[in-house]
């Protein structure tokens, strides 16, 4: 009886280990570089978040949504130029193609953090959760900094 239970335990723990491995492996397929939030005045109605999302896997991945506590909601946006006008257009998802990357930067793809309870100050770390297709998610710390591209090279 004891033997049966212990072998059952081994099978059970093996399956947990296998599951944990495949999960972390999938998450490793996504790497986020240099997440940052553009410093905004204390009364700003929204903040822009930027980063580089790399997909190291063999299949395309979609960024479906983003969450952060202390904001009404986060939206996926893309800035486009139409008839000489700059327009932010809400996106259903952001595509990160297999073995490719998506660059979120001012004037392009970005995450819009809407209605902050308290606008963060410079150098502050803001925790953002990214939700991807295939049940993947990633939590990252974005640093609030001025819109100085010199500071935002990959490192
Ligand atoms: Cu926007």
JSON list of C-alpha atoms and ligand atoms in Angstrom, two decimals:
[
{"chain": "A", "resi": 1, "resn": "UNK", "atom": "CA", "xyz": [0.00, 0.00, 0.00]},
{"chain": "A", "resi": 2, "resn": "UNK", "atom": "CA", "xyz": [2.73, 2.41, 1.01]},
{"chain": "A", "resi": 3, "resn": "UNK", "atom": "CA", "xyz": [4.63, 1.48, -2.12]},
{"chain": "A", "resi": 4, "resn": "UNK", "atom": "CA", "xyz": [1.63, 2.29, -4.28]},
{"chain": "A", "resi": 5, "resn": "UNK", "atom": "CA", "xyz": [1.20, 5.66, -2.63]},
{"chain": "A", "resi": 6, "resn": "UNK", "atom": "CA", "xyz": [4.84, 6.57, -3.00]},
{"chain": "A", "resi": 7, "resn": "UNK", "atom": "CA", "xyz": [4.92, 5.59, -6.67]},
{"chain": "A", "resi": 8, "resn": "UNK", "atom": "CA", "xyz": [1.77, 7.62, -7.17]},
{"chain": "A", "resi": 9, "resn": "UNK", "atom": "CA", "xyz": [3.51, 10.55, -5.52]},
{"chain": "A", "resi": 10, "resn": "UNK", "atom": "CA", "xyz": [6.46, 10.18, -7.86]},
{"chain": "A", "resi": 11, "resn": "UNK", "atom": "CA", "xyz": [4.20, 10.18, -10.91]},
{"chain": "A", "resi": 12, "resn": "UNK", "atom": "CA", "xyz": [2.35, 13.17, -9.57]},
{"chain": "A", "resi": 13, "resn": "UNK", "atom": "CA", "xyz": [5.45, 15.20, -8.78]},
{"chain": "A", "resi": 14, "resn": "UNK", "atom": "CA", "xyz": [7.00, 14.26, -12.13]},
{"chain": "A", "resi": 15, "resn": "UNK", "atom": "CA", "xyz": [3.99, 15.61, -13.97]},
{"chain": "A", "resi": 16, "resn": "UNK", "atom": "CA", "xyz": [4.14, 18.81, -11.92]},
{"chain": "A", "resi": 17, "resn": "UNK", "atom": "CA", "xyz": [7.83, 19.22, -12.75]},
{"chain": "A", "resi": 18, "resn": "UNK", "atom": "CA", "xyz": [7.17, 18.60, -16.44]},
{"chain": "A", "resi": 19, "resn": "UNK", "atom": "CA", "xyz": [4.37, 21.13, -16.43]},
{"chain": "A", "resi": 20, "resn": "UNK", "atom": "CA", "xyz": [6.48, 23.74, -14.67]},
{"chain": "A", "resi": 21, "resn": "UNK", "atom": "CA", "xyz": [9.31, 23.19, -17.17]},
{"chain": "A", "resi": 22, "resn": "UNK", "atom": "CA", "xyz": [7.12, 23.58, -20.23]},
{"chain": "A", "resi": 23, "resn": "UNK", "atom": "CA", "xyz": [5.53, 26.68, -18.72]},
{"chain": "A", "resi": 24, "resn": "UNK", "atom": "CA", "xyz": [8.79, 28.44, -17.99]},
{"chain": "A", "resi": 25, "resn": "UNK", "atom": "CA", "xyz": [10.10, 27.34, -21.37]},
{"chain": "A", "resi": 26, "resn": "UNK", "atom": "CA", "xyz": [7.20, 29.05, -23.12]},
{"chain": "A", "resi": 27, "resn": "UNK", "atom": "CA", "xyz": [7.68, 32.22, -21.11]},
{"chain": "A", "resi": 28, "resn": "UNK", "atom": "CA", "xyz": [11.37, 32.18, -21.98]},
{"chain": "A", "resi": 29, "resn": "UNK", "atom": "CA", "xyz": [10.31, 32.45, -25.61]},
{"chain": "A", "resi": 30, "resn": "UNK", "atom": "CA", "xyz": [9.34, 36.05, -24.93]},
{"chain": "A", "resi": 31, "resn": "UNK", "atom": "CA", "xyz": [11.95, 38.55, -23.81]},
{"chain": "A", "resi": 32, "resn": "UNK", "atom": "CA", "xyz": [11.12, 42.15, -23.00]},
{"chain": "A", "resi": 33, "resn": "UNK", "atom": "CA", "xyz": [13.91, 44.71, -23.21]},
{"chain": "A", "resi": 34, "resn": "UNK", "atom": "CA", "xyz": [14.05, 48.14, -21.67]},
{"chain": "A", "resi": 35, "resn": "UNK", "atom": "CA", "xyz": [10.46, 48.75, -20.58]},
{"chain": "A", "resi": 36, "resn": "UNK", "atom": "CA", "xyz": [9.90, 52.42, -19.73]},
{"chain": "A", "resi": 37, "resn": "UNK", "atom": "CA", "xyz": [7.10, 54.88, -19.19]},
{"chain": "A", "resi": 38, "resn": "UNK", "atom": "CA", "xyz": [7.28, 58.44, -20.43]},
{"chain": "A", "resi": 39, "resn": "UNK", "atom": "CA", "xyz": [7.39, 60.96, -17.59]},
{"chain": "A", "resi": 40, "resn": "UNK", "atom": "CA", "xyz": [4.20, 63.04, -17.58]},
{"chain": "A", "resi": 41, "resn": "UNK", "atom": "CA", "xyz": [2.88, 66.03, -15.61]},
{"chain": "A", "resi": 42, "resn": "UNK", "atom": "CA", "xyz": [0.95, 65.23, -12.38]},
{"chain": "A", "resi": 43, "resn": "UNK", "atom": "CA", "xyz": [-2.42, 65.92, -14.06]},
{"chain": "A", "resi": 44, "resn": "UNK", "atom": "CA", "xyz": [-1.78, 63.74, -17.13]},
{"chain": "A", "resi": 45, "resn": "UNK", "atom": "CA", "xyz": [-4.87, 61.73, -18.15]},
{"chain": "A", "resi": 46, "resn": "UNK", "atom": "CA", "xyz": [-2.77, 58.95, -19.68]},
{"chain": "A", "resi": 47, "resn": "UNK", "atom": "CA", "xyz": [0.82, 57.67, -19.89]},
{"chain": "A", "resi": 48, "resn": "UNK", "atom": "CA", "xyz": [2.67, 55.94, -22.70]},
{"chain": "A", "resi": 49, "resn": "UNK", "atom": "CA", "xyz": [4.59, 52.72, -21.99]},
{"chain": "A", "resi": 50, "resn": "UNK", "atom": "CA", "xyz": [7.32, 51.51, -24.36]},
{"chain": "A", "resi": 51, "resn": "UNK", "atom": "CA", "xyz": [9.54, 48.45, -24.70]},
{"chain": "A", "resi": 52, "resn": "UNK", "atom": "CA", "xyz": [10.96, 45.90, -27.10]},
{"chain": "A", "resi": 53, "resn": "UNK", "atom": "CA", "xyz": [9.21, 42.54, -27.17]},
{"chain": "A", "resi": 54, "resn": "UNK", "atom": "CA", "xyz": [11.23, 39.69, -28.68]},
{"chain": "A", "resi": 55, "resn": "UNK", "atom": "CA", "xyz": [9.64, 36.42, -29.77]},
{"chain": "A", "resi": 56, "resn": "UNK", "atom": "CA", "xyz": [12.30, 33.70, -29.74]},
{"chain": "A", "resi": 57, "resn": "UNK", "atom": "CA", "xyz": [9.86, 30.93, -30.65]},
{"chain": "A", "resi": 58, "resn": "UNK", "atom": "CA", "xyz": [8.88, 29.25, -33.91]},
{"chain": "A", "resi": 59, "resn": "UNK", "atom": "CA", "xyz": [5.35, 30.60, -33.89]},
{"chain": "A", "resi": 60, "resn": "UNK", "atom": "CA", "xyz": [3.74, 34.02, -33.97]},
{"chain": "A", "resi": 61, "resn": "UNK", "atom": "CA", "xyz": [2.57, 35.41, -30.64]},
{"chain": "A", "resi": 62, "resn": "UNK", "atom": "CA", "xyz": [-0.01, 38.11, -29.99]},
{"chain": "A", "resi": 63, "resn": "UNK", "atom": "CA", "xyz": [0.05, 40.59, -27.14]},
{"chain": "A", "resi": 64, "resn": "UNK", "atom": "CA", "xyz": [-3.63, 40.61, -26.19]},
{"chain": "A", "resi": 65, "resn": "UNK", "atom": "CA", "xyz": [-3.77, 42.99, -23.26]},
{"chain": "A", "resi": 66, "resn": "UNK", "atom": "CA", "xyz": [-1.87, 44.68, -20.48]},
{"chain": "A", "resi": 67, "resn": "UNK", "atom": "CA", "xyz": [-2.74, 45.35, -16.84]},
{"chain": "A", "resi": 68, "resn": "UNK", "atom": "CA", "xyz": [-1.42, 47.59, -14.09]},
{"chain": "A", "resi": 69, "resn": "UNK", "atom": "CA", "xyz": [-2.97, 48.41, -10.75]},
{"chain": "A", "resi": 70, "resn": "UNK", "atom": "CA", "xyz": [-3.78, 52.07, -10.13]},
{"chain": "A", "resi": 71, "resn": "UNK", "atom": "CA", "xyz": [-5.02, 52.71, -13.68]},
{"chain": "A", "resi": 72, "resn": "UNK", "atom": "CA", "xyz": [-8.54, 52.65, -15.07]},
{"chain": "A", "resi": 73, "resn": "UNK", "atom": "CA", "xyz": [-7.36, 50.48, -17.95]},
{"chain": "A", "resi": 74, "resn": "UNK", "atom": "CA", "xyz": [-4.47, 49.84, -20.32]},
{"chain": "A", "resi": 75, "resn": "UNK", "atom": "CA", "xyz": [-4.98, 49.92, -24.07]},
{"chain": "A", "resi": 76, "resn": "UNK", "atom": "CA", "xyz": [-2.86, 48.75, -26.98]},
{"chain": "A", "resi": 77, "resn": "UNK", "atom": "CA", "xyz": [-2.27, 51.68, -29.32]},
{"chain": "A", "resi": 78, "resn": "UNK", "atom": "CA", "xyz": [-0.51, 52.47, -32.55]},
{"chain": "A", "resi": 79, "resn": "UNK", "atom": "CA", "xyz": [0.23, 56.00, -33.70]},
{"chain": "A", "resi": 80, "resn": "UNK", "atom": "CA", "xyz": [-0.25, 56.51, -37.40]},
{"chain": "A", "resi": 81, "resn": "UNK", "atom": "CA", "xyz": [0.17, 59.48, -39.69]},
{"chain": "A", "resi": 82, "resn": "UNK", "atom": "CA", "xyz": [-2.79, 60.17, -41.94]},
{"chain": "A", "resi": 83, "resn": "UNK", "atom": "CA", "xyz": [-3.12, 63.27, -44.10]},
{"chain": "A", "resi": 84, "resn": "UNK", "atom": "CA", "xyz": [-0.36, 64.91, -42.09]},
{"chain": "A", "resi": 85, "resn": "UNK", "atom": "CA", "xyz": [-2.20, 64.20, -38.84]},
{"chain": "A", "resi": 86, "resn": "UNK", "atom": "CA", "xyz": [-0.86, 62.10, -35.98]},
{"chain": "A", "resi": 87, "resn": "UNK", "atom": "CA", "xyz": [-3.52, 59.72, -34.72]},
{"chain": "A", "resi": 88, "resn": "UNK", "atom": "CA", "xyz": [-3.52, 57.06, -32.01]},
{"chain": "A", "resi": 89, "resn": "UNK", "atom": "CA", "xyz": [-5.51, 54.02, -33.06]},
{"chain": "A", "resi": 90, "resn": "UNK", "atom": "CA", "xyz": [-6.60, 51.38, -30.56]},
{"chain": "A", "resi": 91, "resn": "UNK", "atom": "CA", "xyz": [-5.50, 47.87, -31.53]},
{"chain": "A", "resi": 92, "resn": "UNK", "atom": "CA", "xyz": [-7.10, 44.53, -30.67]},
{"chain": "A", "resi": 93, "resn": "UNK", "atom": "CA", "xyz": [-3.65, 42.99, -30.31]},
{"chain": "A", "resi": 94, "resn": "UNK", "atom": "CA", "xyz": [0.01, 43.50, -31.11]},
{"chain": "A", "resi": 95, "resn": "UNK", "atom": "CA", "xyz": [1.61, 40.87, -33.37]},
{"chain": "A", "resi": 96, "resn": "UNK", "atom": "CA", "xyz": [5.07, 39.58, -32.47]},
{"chain": "A", "resi": 97, "resn": "UNK", "atom": "CA", "xyz": [6.14, 37.35, -35.33]},
{"chain": "A", "resi": 98, "resn": "UNK", "atom": "CA", "xyz": [8.18, 34.17, -34.92]},
{"chain": "A", "resi": 99, "resn": "UNK", "atom": "CA", "xyz": [11.88, 34.90, -34.38]},
{"chain": "A", "resi": 100, "resn": "UNK", "atom": "CA", "xyz": [11.15, 38.58, -34.59]},
{"chain": "A", "resi": 101, "resn": "UNK", "atom": "CA", "xyz": [10.52, 41.57, -32.39]},
{"chain": "A", "resi": 102, "resn": "UNK", "atom": "CA", "xyz": [8.03, 44.38, -31.96]},
{"chain": "A", "resi": 103, "resn": "UNK", "atom": "CA", "xyz": [9.36, 47.77, -30.93]},
{"chain": "A", "resi": 104, "resn": "UNK", "atom": "CA", "xyz": [7.03, 49.91, -28.85]},
{"chain": "A", "resi": 105, "resn": "UNK", "atom": "CA", "xyz": [8.25, 53.51, -29.08]},
{"chain": "A", "resi": 106, "resn": "UNK", "atom": "CA", "xyz": [6.89, 57.06, -29.18]},
{"chain": "A", "resi": 107, "resn": "UNK", "atom": "CA", "xyz": [5.11, 57.72, -32.50]},
{"chain": "A", "resi": 108, "resn": "UNK", "atom": "CA", "xyz": [4.53, 54.01, -33.10]},
{"chain": "A", "resi": 109, "resn": "UNK", "atom": "CA", "xyz": [3.21, 51.02, -31.14]},
{"chain": "A", "resi": 110, "resn": "UNK", "atom": "CA", "xyz": [2.70, 51.74, -27.45]},
{"chain": "A", "resi": 111, "resn": "UNK", "atom": "CA", "xyz": [0.70, 50.78, -24.39]},
{"chain": "A", "resi": 112, "resn": "UNK", "atom": "CA", "xyz": [-1.59, 53.56, -23.19]},
{"chain": "A", "resi": 113, "resn": "UNK", "atom": "CA", "xyz": [-2.04, 53.63, -19.42]},
{"chain": "A", "resi": 114, "resn": "UNK", "atom": "CA", "xyz": [-5.31, 55.46, -18.91]},
{"chain": "A", "resi": 115, "resn": "UNK", "atom": "CA", "xyz": [-6.52, 57.46, -15.88]},
{"chain": "A", "resi": 116, "resn": "UNK", "atom": "CA", "xyz": [-3.73, 56.98, -13.35]},
{"chain": "A", "resi": 117, "resn": "UNK", "atom": "CA", "xyz": [-4.84, 57.31, -9.74]},
{"chain": "A", "resi": 118, "resn": "UNK", "atom": "CA", "xyz": [-1.47, 58.92, -9.14]},
{"chain": "A", "resi": 119, "resn": "UNK", "atom": "CA", "xyz": [0.92, 59.87, -11.95]},
{"chain": "A", "resi": 120, "resn": "UNK", "atom": "CA", "xyz": [4.28, 58.22, -11.14]},
{"chain": "A", "resi": 121, "resn": "UNK", "atom": "CA", "xyz": [7.37, 60.36, -10.73]},
{"chain": "A", "resi": 122, "resn": "UNK", "atom": "CA", "xyz": [10.71, 60.04, -12.51]},
{"chain": "A", "resi": 123, "resn": "UNK", "atom": "CA", "xyz": [12.72, 56.87, -11.80]},
{"chain": "A", "resi": 124, "resn": "UNK", "atom": "CA", "xyz": [9.68, 55.18, -10.28]},
{"chain": "A", "resi": 125, "resn": "UNK", "atom": "CA", "xyz": [9.12, 51.50, -11.12]},
{"chain": "A", "resi": 126, "resn": "UNK", "atom": "CA", "xyz": [5.67, 50.58, -12.39]},
{"chain": "A", "resi": 127, "resn": "UNK", "atom": "CA", "xyz": [4.63, 46.93, -12.57]},
{"chain": "A", "resi": 128, "resn": "UNK", "atom": "CA", "xyz": [2.88, 45.98, -15.81]},
{"chain": "A", "resi": 129, "resn": "UNK", "atom": "CA", "xyz": [1.49, 42.56, -16.67]},
{"chain": "A", "resi": 130, "resn": "UNK", "atom": "CA", "xyz": [1.45, 41.58, -20.33]},
{"chain": "A", "resi": 131, "resn": "UNK", "atom": "CA", "xyz": [-1.04, 38.93, -21.44]},
{"chain": "A", "resi": 132, "resn": "UNK", "atom": "CA", "xyz": [-0.15, 37.03, -24.61]},
{"chain": "A", "resi": 133, "resn": "UNK", "atom": "CA", "xyz": [-1.88, 34.41, -26.71]},
{"chain": "A", "resi": 134, "resn": "UNK", "atom": "CA", "xyz": [-1.36, 30.74, -25.71]},
{"chain": "A", "resi": 135, "resn": "UNK", "atom": "CA", "xyz": [-2.03, 31.64, -22.05]},
{"chain": "A", "resi": 136, "resn": "UNK", "atom": "CA", "xyz": [1.35, 33.30, -21.70]},
{"chain": "A", "resi": 137, "resn": "UNK", "atom": "CA", "xyz": [1.86, 36.25, -19.45]},
{"chain": "A", "resi": 138, "resn": "UNK", "atom": "CA", "xyz": [4.81, 38.27, -18.29]},
{"chain": "A", "resi": 139, "resn": "UNK", "atom": "CA", "xyz": [5.20, 40.75, -15.47]},
{"chain": "A", "resi": 140, "resn": "UNK", "atom": "CA", "xyz": [7.74, 43.52, -15.85]},
{"chain": "A", "resi": 141, "resn": "UNK", "atom": "CA", "xyz": [8.97, 46.65, -14.12]},
{"chain": "A", "resi": 142, "resn": "UNK", "atom": "CA", "xyz": [8.88, 49.75, -16.30]},
{"chain": "A", "resi": 143, "resn": "UNK", "atom": "CA", "xyz": [10.94, 52.73, -15.20]},
{"chain": "A", "resi": 144, "resn": "UNK", "atom": "CA", "xyz": [9.51, 56.21, -15.53]},
{"chain": "A", "resi": 145, "resn": "UNK", "atom": "CA", "xyz": [11.88, 58.46, -17.45]},
{"chain": "A", "resi": 146, "resn": "UNK", "atom": "CA", "xyz": [12.05, 61.51, -19.68]},
{"chain": "A", "resi": 147, "resn": "UNK", "atom": "CA", "xyz": [11.58, 61.17, -23.40]},
{"chain": "A", "resi": 148, "resn": "UNK", "atom": "CA", "xyz": [15.31, 61.07, -24.06]},
{"chain": "A", "resi": 149, "resn": "UNK", "atom": "CA", "xyz": [16.06, 58.44, -26.67]},
{"chain": "A", "resi": 150, "resn": "UNK", "atom": "CA", "xyz": [19.74, 58.46, -25.65]},
{"chain": "A", "resi": 151, "resn": "UNK", "atom": "CA", "xyz": [18.73, 56.64, -22.46]},
{"chain": "A", "resi": 152, "resn": "UNK", "atom": "CA", "xyz": [16.68, 54.04, -24.20]},
{"chain": "A", "resi": 153, "resn": "UNK", "atom": "CA", "xyz": [19.15, 52.09, -26.25]},
{"chain": "A", "resi": 154, "resn": "UNK", "atom": "CA", "xyz": [19.13, 48.36, -25.69]},
{"chain": "A", "resi": 155, "resn": "UNK", "atom": "CA", "xyz": [21.54, 47.16, -23.09]},
{"chain": "B", "resi": 1, "resn": "LIG", "atom": "CU1", "xyz": [-2.00, 56.04, -27.17]}
]
